[in-house]
PDB file of C-alpha atoms in Angstrom:
ATOM      1  CA  MET A  30       4.474 -75.782  14.118  1.00 30.00           C
ATOM      2  CA  PRO A  31       3.026 -72.306  14.812  1.00 36.00           C
ATOM      3  CA  ALA A  32       3.100 -69.952  11.842  1.00 42.00           C
ATOM      4  CA  ASP A  33       5.949 -67.447  11.656  1.00 37.00           C
ATOM      5  CA  PRO A  34       4.550 -63.997  12.659  1.00 40.00           C
ATOM      6  CA  LEU A  35       6.504 -62.392   9.809  1.00 46.00           C
ATOM      7  CA  GLU A  36       4.815 -64.726   7.341  1.00 48.00           C
ATOM      8  CA  LEU A  37       1.405 -63.876   8.797  1.00 43.00           C
ATOM      9  CA  CYS A  38       1.777 -60.111   9.205  1.00 51.00           C
ATOM     10  CA  GLY A  39       4.777 -58.929   7.165  1.00 51.00           C
ATOM     11  CA  ASP A  40       7.855 -57.045   8.349  1.00 53.00           C
ATOM     12  CA  GLY A  41       6.022 -54.125   9.983  1.00 53.00           C
ATOM     13  CA  ILE A  42       7.654 -51.386   7.906  1.00 63.00           C
ATOM     14  CA  THR A  43       4.232 -49.943   7.046  1.00 65.00           C
ATOM     15  CA  GLY A  44       2.362 -51.774   9.825  1.00 67.00           C
ATOM     16  CA  PHE A  45       1.838 -55.432  10.763  1.00 76.00           C
ATOM     17  CA  MET A  46      -1.200 -56.550   8.744  1.00 81.00           C
ATOM     18  CA  PRO A  47      -2.947 -59.433  10.567  1.00 82.00           C
ATOM     19  CA  PRO A  48      -5.053 -62.182   9.012  1.00 82.00           C
ATOM     20  CA  ALA A  49      -8.662 -62.687  10.114  1.00 84.00           C
ATOM     21  CA  MET A  50      -8.677 -64.005  13.706  1.00 86.00           C
ATOM     22  CA  PRO A  51     -11.175 -65.464  12.945  1.00 93.00           C
ATOM     23  CA  ASP A  52     -13.009 -62.517  11.388  1.00 95.00           C
ATOM     24  CA  SER A  53     -12.047 -59.067  10.120  1.00 96.00           C
ATOM     25  CA  VAL A  54     -13.406 -55.782   8.837  1.00 97.00           C
ATOM     26  CA  TRP A  55     -11.992 -52.596   7.324  1.00 97.00           C
ATOM     27  CA  VAL A  56     -12.817 -49.329   9.120  1.00 98.00           C
ATOM     28  CA  LEU A  57     -12.773 -46.518   6.542  1.00 98.00           C
ATOM     29  CA  ASN A  58     -11.153 -43.159   7.197  1.00 97.00           C
ATOM     30  CA  ALA A  59     -13.607 -40.255   7.096  1.00 97.00           C
ATOM     31  CA  MET A  60     -13.956 -37.925   4.147  1.00 96.00           C
ATOM     32  CA  TYR A  61     -15.922 -34.682   4.104  1.00 95.00           C
ATOM     33  CA  GLU A  62     -17.835 -32.541   1.632  1.00 94.00           C
ATOM     34  CA  HIS A  63     -18.488 -28.826   1.765  1.00 92.00           C
ATOM     35  CA  GLU A  64     -22.129 -27.809   2.044  1.00 88.00           C
ATOM     36  CA  GLN A  65     -21.800 -25.934  -1.269  1.00 83.00           C
ATOM     37  CA  GLY A  66     -20.930 -29.161  -3.051  1.00 72.00           C
ATOM     38  CA  PRO A  67     -17.825 -30.665  -4.655  1.00 65.00           C
ATOM     39  CA  ALA A  68     -17.119 -27.673  -6.994  1.00 71.00           C
ATOM     40  CA  GLU A  69     -15.745 -27.861 -10.516  1.00 78.00           C
ATOM     41  CA  VAL A  70     -12.176 -26.826  -9.685  1.00 84.00           C
ATOM     42  CA  SER A  71      -9.791 -29.574  -8.585  1.00 84.00           C
ATOM     43  CA  TYR A  72      -7.003 -29.274  -6.045  1.00 84.00           C
ATOM     44  CA  HIS A  73      -4.467 -29.473  -8.850  1.00 81.00           C
ATOM     45  CA  GLU A  74      -6.156 -26.738 -10.875  1.00 82.00           C
ATOM     46  CA  TYR A  75      -6.279 -24.558  -7.794  1.00 79.00           C
ATOM     47  CA  ARG A  76      -2.576 -25.101  -7.137  1.00 75.00           C
ATOM     48  CA  GLN A  77      -1.696 -24.209 -10.712  1.00 77.00           C
ATOM     49  CA  ALA A  78      -3.680 -20.978 -10.431  1.00 75.00           C
ATOM     50  CA  ARG A  79      -2.058 -20.019  -7.129  1.00 65.00           C
ATOM     51  CA  PRO A  80      -0.259 -16.654  -6.986  1.00 58.00           C
ATOM     52  CA  ALA A  81       3.464 -16.812  -7.669  1.00 54.00           C
ATOM     53  CA  ASP A  82       4.261 -14.142  -5.058  1.00 51.00           C
ATOM     54  CA  GLY A  83       4.719 -16.642  -2.239  1.00 55.00           C
ATOM     55  CA  SER A  84       1.571 -15.532  -0.414  1.00 53.00           C
ATOM     56  CA  ILE A  85       0.385 -19.157  -0.349  1.00 55.00           C
ATOM     57  CA  GLN A  86       2.990 -21.610   0.890  1.00 57.00           C
ATOM     58  CA  PRO A  87       3.361 -25.130  -0.553  1.00 55.00           C
ATOM     59  CA  ASP A  88       2.401 -28.188   1.485  1.00 54.00           C
ATOM     60  CA  VAL A  89       5.426 -29.692   3.201  1.00 47.00           C
ATOM     61  CA  PHE A  90       5.508 -32.717   5.512  1.00 42.00           C
ATOM     62  CA  ALA A  91       8.663 -33.646   7.436  1.00 40.00           C
ATOM     63  CA  GLY A  92      10.716 -31.562   5.023  1.00 40.00           C
ATOM     64  CA  THR A  93       9.236 -33.244   1.942  1.00 39.00           C
ATOM     65  CA  ASP A  94       7.434 -31.211  -0.706  1.00 42.00           C
ATOM     66  CA  LEU A  95       4.022 -32.835  -1.126  1.00 47.00           C
ATOM     67  CA  GLU A  96       3.264 -30.810  -4.228  1.00 50.00           C
ATOM     68  CA  VAL A  97       5.517 -32.632  -6.662  1.00 51.00           C
ATOM     69  CA  GLY A  98       3.390 -33.961  -9.500  1.00 60.00           C
ATOM     70  CA  ILE A  99      -0.405 -33.887  -9.331  1.00 67.00           C
ATOM     71  CA  ALA A 100      -1.979 -32.228  -6.295  1.00 74.00           C
ATOM     72  CA  THR A 101      -4.532 -34.923  -5.491  1.00 76.00           C
ATOM     73  CA  GLY A 102      -5.995 -33.226  -2.415  1.00 79.00           C
ATOM     74  CA  GLY A 103      -5.234 -36.145  -0.131  1.00 77.00           C
ATOM     75  CA  GLY A 104      -3.088 -35.805   2.958  1.00 86.00           C
ATOM     76  CA  LEU A 105      -0.839 -37.924   5.143  1.00 89.00           C
ATOM     77  CA  GLY A 106      -1.243 -38.553   8.854  1.00 91.00           C
ATOM     78  CA  ARG A 107      -3.756 -37.387  11.447  1.00 92.00           C
ATOM     79  CA  ALA A 108      -6.902 -35.575  10.335  1.00 94.00           C
ATOM     80  CA  GLU A 109      -9.640 -33.536  11.979  1.00 93.00           C
ATOM     81  CA  HIS A 110     -13.136 -32.528  10.941  1.00 94.00           C
ATOM     82  CA  PRO A 111     -12.572 -29.558   8.550  1.00 92.00           C
ATOM     83  CA  GLY A 112     -14.930 -27.360  10.542  1.00 93.00           C
ATOM     84  CA  ARG A 113     -18.020 -25.284   9.909  1.00 92.00           C
ATOM     85  CA  GLY A 114     -19.637 -25.758   6.532  1.00 92.00           C
ATOM     86  CA  TRP A 115     -18.374 -29.329   6.077  1.00 94.00           C
ATOM     87  CA  ARG A 116     -20.261 -32.592   6.551  1.00 95.00           C
ATOM     88  CA  ARG A 117     -19.227 -36.227   6.679  1.00 96.00           C
ATOM     89  CA  LEU A 118     -19.366 -37.807   3.220  1.00 96.00           C
ATOM     90  CA  ARG A 119     -19.836 -41.539   3.521  1.00 97.00           C
ATOM     91  CA  TRP A 120     -17.952 -43.775   1.124  1.00 98.00           C
ATOM     92  CA  ALA A 121     -21.217 -45.554   0.358  1.00 98.00           C
ATOM     93  CA  GLU A 122     -22.876 -42.249  -0.591  1.00 97.00           C
ATOM     94  CA  LEU A 123     -20.046 -41.312  -2.936  1.00 97.00           C
ATOM     95  CA  ALA A 124     -20.156 -44.792  -4.464  1.00 98.00           C
ATOM     96  CA  ARG A 125     -23.861 -44.388  -5.257  1.00 97.00           C
ATOM     97  CA  ARG A 126     -23.242 -40.955  -6.739  1.00 95.00           C
ATOM     98  CA  THR A 127     -20.316 -41.909  -8.961  1.00 96.00           C
ATOM     99  CA  GLY A 128     -21.117 -45.526  -9.782  1.00 97.00           C
ATOM    100  CA  ASP A 129     -17.697 -46.567  -8.494  1.00 97.00           C
ATOM    101  CA  PRO A 130     -17.527 -49.426  -5.969  1.00 97.00           C
ATOM    102  CA  VAL A 131     -16.705 -48.472  -2.392  1.00 97.00           C
ATOM    103  CA  VAL A 132     -13.476 -50.445  -2.854  1.00 97.00           C
ATOM    104  CA  PRO A 133     -12.644 -51.987  -6.271  1.00 96.00           C
ATOM    105  CA  ASP A 134     -12.409 -55.783  -6.327  1.00 96.00           C
ATOM    106  CA  GLY A 135      -8.985 -57.040  -5.359  1.00 96.00           C
ATOM    107  CA  LEU A 136      -7.763 -53.677  -4.051  1.00 96.00           C
ATOM    108  CA  LEU A 137      -7.436 -52.164  -0.576  1.00 96.00           C
ATOM    109  CA  PRO A 138      -8.922 -48.808   0.479  1.00 97.00           C
ATOM    110  CA  SER A 139      -6.476 -46.243  -0.918  1.00 95.00           C
ATOM    111  CA  TYR A 140      -5.976 -43.402  -3.387  1.00 93.00           C
ATOM    112  CA  ARG A 141      -7.030 -45.815  -6.136  1.00 93.00           C
ATOM    113  CA  CYS A 142     -10.643 -45.642  -4.956  1.00 96.00           C
ATOM    114  CA  PHE A 143     -13.255 -43.418  -6.633  1.00 96.00           C
ATOM    115  CA  PRO A 144     -11.538 -42.620  -9.950  1.00 95.00           C
ATOM    116  CA  SER A 145     -14.823 -41.151 -11.276  1.00 95.00           C
ATOM    117  CA  ALA A 146     -14.908 -38.547  -8.500  1.00 93.00           C
ATOM    118  CA  LYS A 147     -11.583 -37.060  -9.586  1.00 91.00           C
ATOM    119  CA  LYS A 148     -10.415 -34.939 -12.488  1.00 87.00           C
ATOM    120  CA  ALA A 149      -7.156 -36.254 -13.929  1.00 87.00           C
ATOM    121  CA  GLY A 150      -6.423 -37.850 -10.565  1.00 86.00           C
ATOM    122  CA  SER A 151      -7.225 -34.760  -8.484  1.00 89.00           C
ATOM    123  CA  TRP A 152     -10.195 -34.422  -6.110  1.00 91.00           C
ATOM    124  CA  PRO A 153     -12.608 -31.482  -6.384  1.00 91.00           C
ATOM    125  CA  LEU A 154     -11.926 -28.686  -3.909  1.00 88.00           C
ATOM    126  CA  GLY A 155     -15.260 -29.227  -2.191  1.00 90.00           C
ATOM    127  CA  ILE A 156     -14.290 -32.716  -0.996  1.00 93.00           C
ATOM    128  CA  ALA A 157     -11.689 -33.407   1.681  1.00 93.00           C
ATOM    129  CA  PRO A 158     -10.632 -36.993   0.879  1.00 94.00           C
ATOM    130  CA  PRO A 159      -9.327 -39.432   3.495  1.00 95.00           C
ATOM    131  CA  THR A 160      -5.727 -39.162   4.615  1.00 93.00           C
ATOM    132  CA  GLU A 161      -3.205 -41.979   4.314  1.00 93.00           C
ATOM    133  CA  GLY A 162      -1.555 -43.800   7.170  1.00 92.00           C
ATOM    134  CA  SER A 163      -3.733 -42.668  10.052  1.00 95.00           C
ATOM    135  CA  LEU A 164      -7.269 -42.816  11.329  1.00 96.00           C
ATOM    136  CA  ASP A 165      -8.981 -39.444  11.572  1.00 96.00           C
ATOM    137  CA  ARG A 166      -9.671 -38.339  15.124  1.00 96.00           C
ATOM    138  CA  ASP A 167     -13.425 -39.018  15.125  1.00 96.00           C
ATOM    139  CA  THR A 168     -13.000 -42.527  13.720  1.00 97.00           C
ATOM    140  CA  TRP A 169     -10.148 -43.287  16.135  1.00 97.00           C
ATOM    141  CA  ASN A 170     -12.278 -42.203  19.092  1.00 96.00           C
ATOM    142  CA  GLY A 171     -15.189 -44.285  17.838  1.00 97.00           C
ATOM    143  CA  LEU A 172     -13.013 -47.364  17.330  1.00 97.00           C
ATOM    144  CA  ILE A 173     -11.464 -47.087  20.801  1.00 97.00           C
ATOM    145  CA  ALA A 174     -14.946 -46.738  22.301  1.00 97.00           C
ATOM    146  CA  VAL A 175     -16.114 -49.937  20.580  1.00 97.00           C
ATOM    147  CA  LEU A 176     -12.982 -51.848  21.591  1.00 97.00           C
ATOM    148  CA  THR A 177     -13.347 -50.670  25.197  1.00 97.00           C
ATOM    149  CA  GLU A 178     -16.994 -51.700  25.315  1.00 96.00           C
ATOM    150  CA  HIS A 179     -16.095 -55.094  23.846  1.00 96.00           C
ATOM    151  CA  ALA A 180     -12.972 -55.909  25.871  1.00 96.00           C
ATOM    152  CA  GLY A 181     -13.187 -53.738  28.979  1.00 97.00           C
ATOM    153  CA  PRO A 182     -11.220 -50.633  29.993  1.00 97.00           C
ATOM    154  CA  ASP A 183      -8.564 -52.533  31.961  1.00 97.00           C
ATOM    155  CA  THR A 184      -7.566 -54.766  29.029  1.00 97.00           C
ATOM    156  CA  PRO A 185      -3.760 -54.829  28.743  1.00 97.00           C
ATOM    157  CA  CYS A 186      -2.802 -53.767  25.229  1.00 95.00           C
ATOM    158  CA  LEU A 187       0.225 -52.787  23.169  1.00 94.00           C
ATOM    159  CA  ALA A 188       0.811 -50.200  20.470  1.00 93.00           C
ATOM    160  CA  TYR A 189       3.332 -49.974  17.646  1.00 90.00           C
ATOM    161  CA  TYR A 190       4.289 -47.099  15.334  1.00 89.00           C
ATOM    162  CA  ASN A 191       6.102 -48.087  12.154  1.00 84.00           C
ATOM    163  CA  PRO A 192       9.495 -46.415  11.648  1.00 80.00           C
ATOM    164  CA  LEU A 193       8.234 -44.262   8.760  1.00 78.00           C
ATOM    165  CA  MET A 194       6.070 -42.358  11.253  1.00 72.00           C
ATOM    166  CA  LEU A 195       8.891 -41.422  13.580  1.00 70.00           C
ATOM    167  CA  ALA A 196      11.408 -38.604  13.343  1.00 62.00           C
ATOM    168  CA  ALA A 197      14.264 -41.011  14.137  1.00 61.00           C
ATOM    169  CA  VAL A 198      13.737 -43.741  11.541  1.00 60.00           C
ATOM    170  CA  ASP A 199      15.149 -47.055  12.782  1.00 62.00           C
ATOM    171  CA  PHE A 200      14.144 -50.202  10.920  1.00 62.00           C
ATOM    172  CA  ASP A 201      16.367 -52.504  12.995  1.00 64.00           C
ATOM    173  CA  ASN A 202      14.995 -51.794  16.474  1.00 68.00           C
ATOM    174  CA  LEU A 203      11.212 -51.817  16.581  1.00 69.00           C
ATOM    175  CA  HIS A 204       9.512 -50.718  19.792  1.00 74.00           C
ATOM    176  CA  VAL A 205       6.068 -51.121  21.332  1.00 83.00           C
ATOM    177  CA  GLN A 206       4.278 -49.275  24.096  1.00 88.00           C
ATOM    178  CA  ALA A 207       2.219 -51.032  26.746  1.00 94.00           C
ATOM    179  CA  GLY A 208      -0.743 -49.853  28.775  1.00 95.00           C
ATOM    180  CA  ARG A 209      -4.470 -50.211  29.406  1.00 96.00           C
ATOM    181  CA  LEU A 210      -7.103 -49.911  26.712  1.00 96.00           C
ATOM    182  CA  GLU A 211      -8.822 -47.211  28.764  1.00 94.00           C
ATOM    183  CA  ASP A 212      -5.772 -44.983  28.201  1.00 94.00           C
ATOM    184  CA  ALA A 213      -5.311 -45.738  24.496  1.00 94.00           C
ATOM    185  CA  GLY A 214      -7.008 -42.507  23.459  1.00 90.00           C
ATOM    186  CA  ILE A 215      -3.895 -40.484  24.290  1.00 92.00           C
ATOM    187  CA  LEU A 216      -1.902 -42.389  21.672  1.00 93.00           C
ATOM    188  CA  TYR A 217      -3.565 -40.298  18.984  1.00 94.00           C
ATOM    189  CA  ASP A 218      -1.662 -37.195  20.058  1.00 93.00           C
ATOM    190  CA  ASN A 219       1.728 -38.858  20.441  1.00 89.00           C
ATOM    191  CA  PRO A 220       4.153 -35.920  20.007  1.00 87.00           C
ATOM    192  CA  VAL A 221       6.741 -38.020  18.150  1.00 84.00           C
ATOM    193  CA  ALA A 222       4.333 -39.261  15.458  1.00 86.00           C
ATOM    194  CA  ASP A 223       1.755 -37.340  13.430  1.00 89.00           C
ATOM    195  CA  PHE A 224      -0.280 -40.529  13.037  1.00 92.00           C
ATOM    196  CA  SER A 225      -2.507 -42.871  14.972  1.00 94.00           C
ATOM    197  CA  PRO A 226      -0.623 -46.085  15.880  1.00 93.00           C
ATOM    198  CA  SER A 227       0.184 -48.551  13.097  1.00 92.00           C
ATOM    199  CA  ASN A 228      -0.959 -51.367  15.370  1.00 93.00           C
ATOM    200  CA  LEU A 229      -2.940 -51.661  18.579  1.00 95.00           C
ATOM    201  CA  TRP A 230      -3.671 -55.089  20.001  1.00 94.00           C
ATOM    202  CA  ALA A 231      -4.842 -56.870  23.127  1.00 95.00           C
ATOM    203  CA  GLN A 232      -2.020 -58.532  25.030  1.00 94.00           C
ATOM    204  CA  ASP A 233      -3.880 -61.841  24.726  1.00 94.00           C
ATOM    205  CA  ARG A 234      -4.067 -61.259  20.921  1.00 92.00           C
ATOM    206  CA  SER A 235      -7.824 -61.676  20.903  1.00 95.00           C
ATOM    207  CA  TRP A 236      -8.040 -58.668  18.558  1.00 96.00           C
ATOM    208  CA  VAL A 237      -5.580 -56.646  16.486  1.00 95.00           C
ATOM    209  CA  VAL A 238      -5.883 -53.271  14.755  1.00 95.00           C
ATOM    210  CA  CYS A 239      -3.667 -52.297  11.818  1.00 94.00           C
ATOM    211  CA  THR A 240      -3.462 -48.930  10.063  1.00 94.00           C
ATOM    212  CA  ASP A 241      -1.078 -49.345   7.142  1.00 92.00           C
ATOM    213  CA  TYR A 242       1.036 -46.311   6.228  1.00 86.00           C
ATOM    214  CA  ASP A 243      -0.147 -46.439   2.592  1.00 89.00           C
ATOM    215  CA  LEU A 244      -3.877 -46.997   3.088  1.00 94.00           C
ATOM    216  CA  TRP A 245      -7.083 -45.044   3.757  1.00 96.00           C
ATOM    217  CA  ALA A 246      -8.518 -47.580   6.175  1.00 97.00           C
ATOM    218  CA  THR A 247      -7.773 -49.669   9.237  1.00 96.00           C
ATOM    219  CA  LYS A 248      -8.114 -53.433   9.421  1.00 96.00           C
ATOM    220  CA  VAL A 249      -9.589 -54.854  12.619  1.00 97.00           C
ATOM    221  CA  ALA A 250      -9.188 -58.593  13.148  1.00 96.00           C
ATOM    222  CA  GLY A 251     -10.897 -60.378  16.009  1.00 96.00           C
ATOM    223  CA  PRO A 252     -13.980 -62.296  17.136  1.00 96.00           C
ATOM    224  CA  PRO A 253     -17.165 -62.116  15.045  1.00 96.00           C
ATOM    225  CA  ALA A 254     -19.062 -60.241  17.784  1.00 97.00           C
ATOM    226  CA  LEU A 255     -16.547 -57.374  17.676  1.00 97.00           C
ATOM    227  CA  ILE A 256     -16.587 -57.261  13.883  1.00 97.00           C
ATOM    228  CA  GLN A 257     -20.380 -57.162  13.765  1.00 97.00           C
ATOM    229  CA  THR A 258     -20.457 -54.347  16.314  1.00 98.00           C
ATOM    230  CA  LEU A 259     -18.159 -52.276  14.106  1.00 98.00           C
ATOM    231  CA  LEU A 260     -20.306 -52.977  11.050  1.00 98.00           C
ATOM    232  CA  ASN A 261     -23.424 -51.862  12.947  1.00 97.00           C
ATOM    233  CA  ASP A 262     -21.968 -48.781  14.639  1.00 97.00           C
ATOM    234  CA  PRO A 263     -23.623 -45.643  13.158  1.00 95.00           C
ATOM    235  CA  GLY A 264     -20.564 -43.478  13.752  1.00 95.00           C
ATOM    236  CA  ILE A 265     -18.147 -45.823  12.003  1.00 97.00           C
ATOM    237  CA  GLU A 266     -18.134 -46.776   8.334  1.00 98.00           C
ATOM    238  CA  ALA A 267     -16.806 -50.308   7.946  1.00 98.00           C
ATOM    239  CA  VAL A 268     -16.825 -52.846   5.120  1.00 97.00           C
ATOM    240  CA  ARG A 269     -15.934 -56.476   4.653  1.00 96.00           C
ATOM    241  CA  LEU A 270     -13.458 -57.188   1.854  1.00 96.00           C
ATOM    242  CA  PRO A 271     -13.644 -60.904   1.010  1.00 94.00           C
ATOM    243  CA  TRP A 272     -10.302 -60.725  -0.813  1.00 94.00           C
ATOM    244  CA  ALA A 273      -8.562 -59.123   2.173  1.00 92.00           C
ATOM    245  CA  LEU A 274      -9.743 -61.064   5.229  1.00 88.00           C
TER     246      LEU A 274
END
């Protein structure tokens, strides 16, 4: 009997995570470093030293105060290049600098990575760490370009946003959007979700993309040729995780 999709990919609350089909790779969300370096002050120390006169407003997302507890410096949702004075900081470069692995054995790419880069759990101000739950714009554009080159612009595909991303949270009625791969780029600026899609997949299921709501990376499952292209692409940082194929 065919495997139950829920057994293979979960319930989709944070995204449907596919198994290797037959191969897979993790595309890492971008992080950035200021040209002046990582700095000694952490995001949490900066928040604690912030004026109490209300001149600097707290971070709020969808009505939720993101500044409860330690200010780690990480964000949630879509991300852009920070602008002038910032450069892309590769995960591999930070791993060499700190001695931490790119992704610790047995874990997935998330806030648990790079403990040595942080001070009491908070990133230095000079580093903009990856955001959770969404590809950054540059990585999304690069991934769509690779998929389009691999599968063709007219490939019928579908997209899914998990309910946590939407203003009207509905866990009982999940919806997908259908279209051509050539037009998938516009999904990044979906006005009802501040995230890239949780899942994007070819209608023939030859490849599947999953960006879990709680992670700093996107899993791409598909044929070996596609996976190797992603590993070789100079604009994309991707890693194989043998424990998470």
